[in-house]
Coordinates of C-alpha atoms in Angstrom, one line a residue:
Chain A
M1 CA -20.8 -16.2 29.9
K2 CA -17.1 -15.4 29.9
I3 CA -14.9 -17.8 28.0
I4 CA -11.3 -16.8 27.1
T5 CA -9.2 -19.0 24.9
I6 CA -5.4 -18.5 24.9
S7 CA -3.3 -19.8 22.1
R8 CA 0.3 -19.3 22.6
E9 CA 3.8 -19.9 21.3
F10 CA 5.9 -22.4 23.4
G11 CA 8.0 -20.3 25.8
S12 CA 5.9 -17.1 25.5
G13 CA 4.4 -17.4 29.0
G14 CA 0.9 -17.9 27.8
R15 CA 0.1 -20.5 30.5
E16 CA 1.2 -18.2 33.3
L17 CA -0.7 -15.3 31.8
G18 CA -3.8 -17.4 31.4
K19 CA -3.7 -18.6 35.0
R20 CA -3.2 -15.0 36.3
I21 CA -6.0 -13.6 34.2
A22 CA -8.4 -16.3 35.5
D23 CA -7.3 -15.6 39.1
K24 CA -7.8 -11.9 38.7
M25 CA -11.2 -12.4 37.1
G26 CA -12.2 -15.1 39.7
I27 CA -13.1 -17.6 36.9
S28 CA -11.9 -21.1 36.3
Y29 CA -8.6 -22.1 34.5
F30 CA -8.3 -25.2 32.4
D31 CA -5.1 -26.5 31.0
R32 CA -3.7 -29.9 32.1
E33 CA -7.1 -30.7 33.7
I34 CA -8.4 -31.3 30.2
I35 CA -5.9 -34.0 29.4
T36 CA -6.5 -35.6 32.8
A37 CA -10.2 -35.6 32.2
V38 CA -9.9 -37.1 28.7
A39 CA -7.6 -39.8 30.0
E40 CA -10.1 -40.7 32.7
G41 CA -13.0 -40.6 30.3
S42 CA -11.3 -42.8 27.8
Q43 CA -9.5 -44.9 30.3
L44 CA -6.2 -44.4 28.7
D45 CA -2.8 -43.3 30.0
E46 CA -2.4 -39.6 30.4
N47 CA 0.9 -39.4 28.5
Y48 CA -0.5 -41.3 25.6
V49 CA -3.6 -39.1 25.5
E50 CA -1.3 -36.0 25.5
A51 CA 0.8 -37.3 22.7
V52 CA -2.2 -38.1 20.6
L53 CA -3.7 -34.7 21.2
D54 CA -0.5 -32.9 20.3
R55 CA -0.2 -34.8 17.0
G56 CA -3.8 -34.9 16.0
L57 CA -5.7 -37.1 13.7
F58 CA -3.2 -37.0 10.8
R59 CA -0.6 -39.1 12.7
D60 CA -1.7 -42.1 14.7
I61 CA 0.5 -43.2 17.5
P62 CA 0.9 -46.9 18.3
I63 CA -0.6 -47.9 21.6
T64 CA 1.2 -50.7 23.4
V65 CA -1.0 -53.0 25.5
G66 CA 1.3 -55.2 27.5
H67 CA 3.8 -56.6 24.9
S68 CA 1.4 -56.6 22.0
I69 CA 0.8 -53.6 19.7
A70 CA -2.8 -52.8 18.7
G71 CA -3.6 -52.9 15.0
A72 CA -3.8 -49.8 12.7
T73 CA -7.6 -49.6 12.6
S74 CA -7.9 -49.9 16.3
I75 CA -5.2 -47.2 16.8
H76 CA -7.0 -44.8 14.4
H77 CA -10.2 -45.5 16.2
T78 CA -8.6 -44.7 19.5
T79 CA -7.2 -41.4 18.2
Q80 CA -10.6 -40.3 17.0
R81 CA -12.1 -41.3 20.3
I82 CA -9.6 -39.2 22.2
I83 CA -10.2 -36.2 20.0
S84 CA -13.9 -36.5 20.4
E85 CA -13.6 -36.9 24.1
Q86 CA -11.5 -33.8 24.3
Q87 CA -14.1 -31.9 22.3
R88 CA -16.9 -33.1 24.6
I89 CA -15.0 -32.3 27.8
I90 CA -13.9 -28.8 26.7
T91 CA -17.5 -28.0 25.6
E92 CA -18.8 -29.3 28.9
M93 CA -16.3 -27.2 30.9
A94 CA -17.2 -24.1 29.0
T95 CA -20.9 -24.8 29.3
H96 CA -20.7 -24.9 33.1
N97 CA -17.9 -22.4 33.9
D98 CA -16.7 -19.0 33.1
C99 CA -13.2 -19.9 32.3
V100 CA -9.8 -19.4 30.6
I101 CA -8.7 -22.3 28.5
V102 CA -5.0 -22.5 27.4
G103 CA -4.2 -24.3 24.2
R104 CA -6.1 -27.4 23.0
N105 CA -7.5 -25.5 20.0
A106 CA -10.2 -24.4 22.3
D107 CA -10.7 -21.2 20.1
I108 CA -12.0 -23.5 17.4
I109 CA -13.8 -26.1 19.4
L110 CA -15.7 -23.4 21.3
R111 CA -16.3 -21.1 18.3
D112 CA -20.1 -21.2 19.0
F113 CA -19.5 -19.8 22.4
K114 CA -18.0 -16.7 20.9
P115 CA -15.0 -16.6 23.2
L116 CA -12.5 -13.8 23.6
K117 CA -9.5 -15.2 21.7
L118 CA -6.0 -14.2 22.7
F119 CA -2.7 -15.1 21.1
V120 CA 0.4 -14.9 23.1
Y121 CA 3.8 -14.7 21.5
A122 CA 7.4 -13.5 22.1
D123 CA 10.7 -12.8 20.4
M124 CA 12.9 -15.9 20.2
P125 CA 15.5 -14.6 22.8
A126 CA 12.7 -14.0 25.3
K127 CA 11.3 -17.5 24.6
I128 CA 14.7 -19.1 25.1
Q129 CA 15.2 -17.2 28.3
R130 CA 11.8 -18.3 29.6
C131 CA 12.4 -21.9 28.7
R132 CA 15.7 -21.9 30.6
Q133 CA 14.0 -20.5 33.7
R134 CA 11.2 -22.9 33.6
A135 CA 12.9 -26.2 32.6
P136 CA 16.4 -26.6 34.0
E137 CA 16.5 -30.0 32.4
G138 CA 17.2 -28.3 29.1
E139 CA 20.3 -26.6 30.4
H140 CA 22.6 -28.7 28.3
L141 CA 21.1 -27.3 25.2
S142 CA 22.7 -24.4 23.3
D143 CA 20.6 -21.4 22.4
K144 CA 20.5 -22.7 18.9
E145 CA 19.3 -26.1 19.9
M146 CA 16.8 -24.6 22.3
A147 CA 15.4 -22.4 19.4
K148 CA 15.1 -25.6 17.3
V149 CA 13.0 -27.3 20.0
I150 CA 10.8 -24.3 20.4
K151 CA 10.3 -24.0 16.6
R152 CA 9.5 -27.7 16.4
I153 CA 6.8 -27.5 19.1
N154 CA 5.3 -24.4 17.6
K155 CA 5.3 -26.0 14.1
S156 CA 3.4 -28.9 15.6
R157 CA 0.8 -26.6 17.2
A158 CA 0.4 -24.8 13.9
R159 CA -0.1 -28.1 12.0
T160 CA -2.8 -29.4 14.3
H161 CA -4.6 -26.1 14.0
T162 CA -4.5 -26.3 10.2
Y163 CA -6.8 -29.3 10.3
L164 CA -9.5 -27.4 12.2
S165 CA -9.5 -23.9 10.8
P166 CA -8.9 -22.1 7.5
I167 CA -7.1 -19.3 9.4
P168 CA -3.5 -20.4 10.2
W169 CA -2.5 -20.7 13.8
G170 CA -0.9 -17.5 15.1
N171 CA -2.3 -15.4 12.2
K172 CA -3.7 -12.3 13.9
E173 CA -6.9 -12.4 11.9
G174 CA -8.0 -15.4 14.0
Y175 CA -7.8 -13.5 17.3
H176 CA -9.1 -10.4 19.1
L177 CA -5.8 -9.5 20.6
C178 CA -2.2 -10.7 20.1
V179 CA 0.3 -9.9 22.8
N180 CA 4.0 -9.9 22.7
T181 CA 5.3 -10.8 26.1
S182 CA 9.0 -10.0 25.4
D183 CA 10.3 -7.7 28.1
T184 CA 7.0 -7.4 29.9
D185 CA 5.9 -8.3 33.4
I186 CA 3.4 -11.1 33.0
K187 CA 1.8 -10.3 36.3
A188 CA 1.0 -6.7 35.4
L189 CA 0.1 -7.7 31.9
A190 CA -2.5 -10.2 33.3
E191 CA -4.1 -7.4 35.3
L192 CA -4.5 -5.2 32.2
L193 CA -5.8 -8.1 30.1
A194 CA -8.3 -9.0 32.8
D195 CA -9.6 -5.4 32.6
Y196 CA -9.7 -5.6 28.8
A197 CA -11.6 -8.9 29.0
E198 CA -14.2 -7.6 31.5
H199 CA -14.8 -4.7 29.3
W200 CA -15.1 -6.9 26.2
F201 CA -17.6 -9.2 27.9
A202 CA -19.7 -6.3 29.2
R203 CA -20.0 -4.9 25.7
K204 CA -20.8 -8.4 24.3
D205 CA -23.6 -8.8 26.8
N206 CA -25.0 -5.4 25.8
Q207 CA -25.2 -6.3 22.1
Chain B
M1 CA 10.1 9.4 27.0
K2 CA 6.7 8.0 25.8
I3 CA 6.5 7.3 22.1
I4 CA 3.7 5.2 20.7
T5 CA 3.6 4.3 17.1
I6 CA 0.3 3.0 15.6
S7 CA 0.4 1.1 12.3
R8 CA -3.0 0.3 11.1
E9 CA -5.1 -1.3 8.3
F10 CA -7.2 1.2 6.4
G11 CA -10.7 1.2 7.9
S12 CA -9.7 -0.3 11.2
G13 CA -10.1 2.9 13.3
G14 CA -6.4 3.2 14.1
R15 CA -6.4 6.9 13.7
E16 CA -9.4 7.5 16.1
L17 CA -7.8 5.0 18.5
G18 CA -4.5 6.8 18.4
K19 CA -6.1 10.2 19.0
R20 CA -8.0 8.9 22.0
I21 CA -5.0 7.2 23.5
A22 CA -3.0 10.5 23.2
D23 CA -5.9 12.5 24.8
K24 CA -6.2 10.0 27.6
M25 CA -2.5 10.1 28.3
G26 CA -2.2 13.8 27.8
I27 CA 0.5 13.5 25.2
S28 CA 0.8 14.9 21.6
Y29 CA -0.8 13.3 18.6
F30 CA 0.8 13.5 15.2
D31 CA -0.8 12.3 11.9
R32 CA -1.6 14.8 9.1
E33 CA 0.6 17.4 10.9
I34 CA 3.6 15.5 9.6
I35 CA 2.6 15.9 6.0
T36 CA 1.9 19.5 6.5
A37 CA 5.3 20.1 8.1
V38 CA 7.1 18.2 5.4
A39 CA 5.2 20.2 2.7
E40 CA 6.2 23.4 4.5
G41 CA 9.8 22.3 5.0
S42 CA 10.3 21.3 1.4
Q43 CA 8.1 24.1 -0.1
L44 CA 6.0 21.6 -2.0
D45 CA 2.2 21.1 -2.4
E46 CA 0.8 19.0 0.5
N47 CA -1.1 16.6 -1.8
Y48 CA 2.0 16.0 -3.8
V49 CA 4.0 15.3 -0.7
E50 CA 1.3 12.9 0.6
A51 CA 1.3 11.0 -2.7
V52 CA 5.0 10.6 -2.7
L53 CA 5.1 9.5 0.9
D54 CA 2.4 6.9 0.2
R55 CA 4.2 5.4 -2.7
G56 CA 7.8 5.7 -1.5
L57 CA 11.2 5.8 -3.2
F58 CA 10.5 2.9 -5.5
R59 CA 8.0 4.9 -7.6
D60 CA 8.7 8.5 -8.5
I61 CA 5.7 10.7 -9.2
P62 CA 6.0 13.4 -11.9
I63 CA 5.9 16.9 -10.5
T64 CA 4.3 19.5 -12.7
V65 CA 5.6 23.0 -12.4
G66 CA 3.3 25.3 -14.4
H67 CA 2.9 23.5 -17.7
S68 CA 6.3 21.8 -17.8
I69 CA 7.1 18.5 -16.2
A70 CA 10.4 18.2 -14.3
G71 CA 13.0 15.7 -15.6
A72 CA 13.4 12.2 -14.1
T73 CA 16.5 12.9 -12.1
S74 CA 15.0 16.0 -10.6
I75 CA 11.8 14.0 -9.7
H76 CA 13.8 11.3 -8.0
H77 CA 15.8 13.9 -6.1
T78 CA 12.6 15.5 -4.9
T79 CA 11.2 12.1 -3.8
Q80 CA 14.4 11.5 -1.8
R81 CA 14.2 15.0 -0.3
I82 CA 10.6 14.5 0.8
I83 CA 11.4 11.2 2.4
S84 CA 14.4 12.6 4.2
E85 CA 12.4 15.6 5.3
Q86 CA 9.7 13.3 6.8
Q87 CA 12.4 11.3 8.6
R88 CA 13.9 14.5 10.1
I89 CA 10.5 15.9 11.1
I90 CA 9.3 12.7 12.8
T91 CA 12.5 12.4 14.6
E92 CA 12.3 16.0 15.8
M93 CA 8.7 15.6 16.9
A94 CA 9.6 12.5 18.9
T95 CA 12.7 14.2 20.4
H96 CA 10.7 17.0 21.8
N97 CA 7.3 15.5 22.7
D98 CA 5.8 12.4 24.3
C99 CA 3.5 11.4 21.5
V100 CA 1.4 9.0 19.5
I101 CA 2.3 8.9 15.8
V102 CA -0.1 7.2 13.4
G103 CA 1.3 5.6 10.2
R104 CA 4.2 7.1 8.3
N105 CA 6.3 4.0 9.1
A106 CA 7.2 5.8 12.4
D107 CA 7.8 2.4 14.0
I108 CA 10.8 2.0 11.8
I109 CA 12.0 5.6 11.6
L110 CA 11.9 5.9 15.4
R111 CA 13.3 2.5 16.2
D112 CA 16.2 4.0 18.2
F113 CA 13.6 5.6 20.5
K114 CA 12.3 2.2 21.4
P115 CA 8.6 3.1 21.0
L116 CA 5.7 1.1 22.0
K117 CA 4.5 -0.4 18.7
L118 CA 0.8 -1.1 18.2
F119 CA -0.8 -2.6 15.1
V120 CA -4.6 -2.1 14.6
Y121 CA -6.6 -4.3 12.4
A122 CA -10.2 -5.5 11.8
D123 CA -12.2 -8.0 9.9
M124 CA -13.2 -6.9 6.4
P125 CA -16.9 -6.4 7.2
A126 CA -16.0 -4.1 10.1
K127 CA -13.6 -2.2 7.9
I128 CA -16.2 -1.7 5.2
Q129 CA -18.7 -0.5 7.8
R130 CA -16.3 2.0 9.2
C131 CA -15.4 3.3 5.8
R132 CA -19.0 3.8 5.0
Q133 CA -19.6 5.7 8.2
R134 CA -16.5 7.9 7.8
A135 CA -16.6 8.6 4.0
P136 CA -20.1 9.1 2.6
E137 CA -18.5 9.9 -0.7
G138 CA -17.9 6.2 -1.2
E139 CA -21.6 5.3 -0.9
H140 CA -21.9 4.5 -4.6
L141 CA -19.4 1.6 -4.1
S142 CA -20.7 -1.9 -3.5
D143 CA -19.2 -3.9 -0.6
K144 CA -17.1 -5.8 -3.0
E145 CA -15.7 -2.6 -4.6
M146 CA -15.1 -1.1 -1.2
A147 CA -13.2 -4.2 -0.1
K148 CA -11.0 -3.9 -3.2
V149 CA -10.2 -0.2 -2.4
I150 CA -9.3 -1.2 1.2
K151 CA -7.1 -4.0 0.1
R152 CA -5.3 -1.8 -2.4
I153 CA -4.5 0.8 0.2
N154 CA -3.3 -1.8 2.7
K155 CA -1.2 -3.4 0.0
S156 CA 0.4 -0.1 -0.7
R157 CA 1.2 0.4 3.0
A158 CA 2.7 -3.1 3.2
R159 CA 4.8 -2.4 0.1
T160 CA 6.3 0.9 1.5
H161 CA 7.1 -0.9 4.7
T162 CA 9.0 -3.7 2.9
Y163 CA 11.6 -1.2 1.8
L164 CA 12.3 -0.2 5.4
S165 CA 12.2 -3.3 7.5
P166 CA 12.8 -7.1 7.1
I167 CA 9.6 -7.8 9.1
P168 CA 6.6 -7.5 6.8
W169 CA 4.0 -4.8 7.6
G170 CA 1.2 -6.2 9.9
N171 CA 3.3 -9.3 10.9
K172 CA 2.8 -9.5 14.7
E173 CA 6.5 -10.1 15.3
G174 CA 7.0 -6.4 14.5
Y175 CA 4.7 -5.1 17.2
H176 CA 4.2 -5.3 21.0
L177 CA 0.4 -5.6 20.7
C178 CA -2.0 -6.2 17.8
V179 CA -5.6 -5.2 18.4
N180 CA -8.6 -6.3 16.4
T181 CA -11.1 -3.5 16.6
S182 CA -14.1 -5.4 15.0
D183 CA -17.1 -5.2 17.3
T184 CA -15.2 -3.1 19.9
D185 CA -15.9 0.3 21.3
I186 CA -12.9 2.4 20.2
K187 CA -13.4 4.8 23.1
A188 CA -13.2 2.1 25.8
L189 CA -10.4 0.3 24.0
A190 CA -8.4 3.6 24.0
E191 CA -8.7 3.9 27.8
L192 CA -7.5 0.3 28.3
L193 CA -4.6 0.8 25.9
A194 CA -3.6 4.0 27.6
D195 CA -3.4 2.1 30.8
Y196 CA -1.4 -0.6 29.1
A197 CA 1.0 2.0 27.6
E198 CA 1.5 3.8 30.9
H199 CA 2.4 0.5 32.5
W200 CA 4.7 -0.4 29.6
F201 CA 6.6 2.9 29.9
A202 CA 6.9 2.7 33.7
R203 CA 8.5 -0.8 33.3
K204 CA 10.8 0.4 30.5
D205 CA 12.0 3.3 32.7
N206 CA 12.8 0.9 35.5
Q207 CA 15.0 -1.3 33.3

C-alpha cells in the first residue's frame, strides 16, 4: 500500500509536486476530488463544503437556504457532518487506491495507514512569485499585500491542524521529509521524490 | 562548485549520511578534519579546540598551561582566535574542494558559496537506538537519561547557531531539505540524496 500525504504552504507548489509524483509513480492523485465527493455525499454546495473544511469545527459558517438562515445547532451539526464525511471519503480513497493526497489533513486522518508524509515549503519571495504566475487575478496586489494573503492562508491551515494533532503544522517532527521548493524545478524534484518514495515503501514492506 | 552542508541532531545519523553522500558523489568529506586542522593551525590541544568550538564565543573555557591558568582576557582572545581559525579553514577547504561538511555551522560560514543545506533529524526513540549502537560506553544510561544527554547536546548546537544566524538551528526555513532518518536505511537514503544534490547543482550552474 503506497499512500503519500503532502502538506504544503500556500504558494509552495505542493499541489503541482504531488500531481507529478503521482504521475511518475502511476498512482492516484486526490485533491479537489475530495471536496467534490464530500459535497455530493452530503448534498451540499461545493464552495460551502470547502469553506467549512478550511475553517474546521471551531468556526461554524452560516448556511443560507433560500432567504432563511439555518439555526446555530443545525449549522454546527452540518459542520460536523461535513468533517466526518471528509474523513470517511479520504479513508475510503486510501483503502482502495495507492495515492498521493494533497492537504486536507490527510496525514492525520490516515495515520493508521502509516503514509509517507511530506511537507512542502518555500521562501516568501518564491511563494509570491508562484502565486503571481498561477493567479493573475491577484495582480493588483503589492508584494506586501500578497505576502499578507499567503500568511493568512497558512495560518488558517496551521490552526485547523492544531485541532487534530499535538505536533504543530509544518513542524518537521511531523513529517518524513520537508522540501524547500525555492529555486528548484518542480518537475525534476518530483522525479527524485518519486524515487525516494518507491524506496521508502519498499523498505516499509520489508519490515 | 559543489558544497553540501549537513546540520544534524545528535543521534540522527547525519555524519554517516554525509560521509556516504560524499563517497557516492566522489567529493571530499570534512568533519573531524576541521578540528584537527584548527588545532594544528592554532597550536592548541585538539580536545580544547573542540570544547571551545562547541560552546562558542559566549562562554570562554579556561586553558591550563602547565599548572597555571591563563587570565580571562587571554582566554577570550584564544577563543576568538580558534573561531576565526575555524572560519578560515572551512572557507579554504570549500574554496579548493567540492565537499560535504558536517556540522561546525558551515551552512552559515559558507553562506557566500551558496551551499546545498541539509538538516538531518530523527524521532527520539530512533536517536536513542542509534546512540546505543554507536557508543556502547553509554550502556549504563537509561533511555530517559540518554534522551537527556541527546537533548543537551542539541540545545548546545542550537545555542551556538543563534549567535550566527537569525534563523534558529533546525528551523526548516534555513535549509533546502530536512530529512527524518527514523526507520530509514541511511545507505539507500544517501544514494537518493546524492542524486538530489547532483540535480540541484546542475540546475544552479544553469542559472
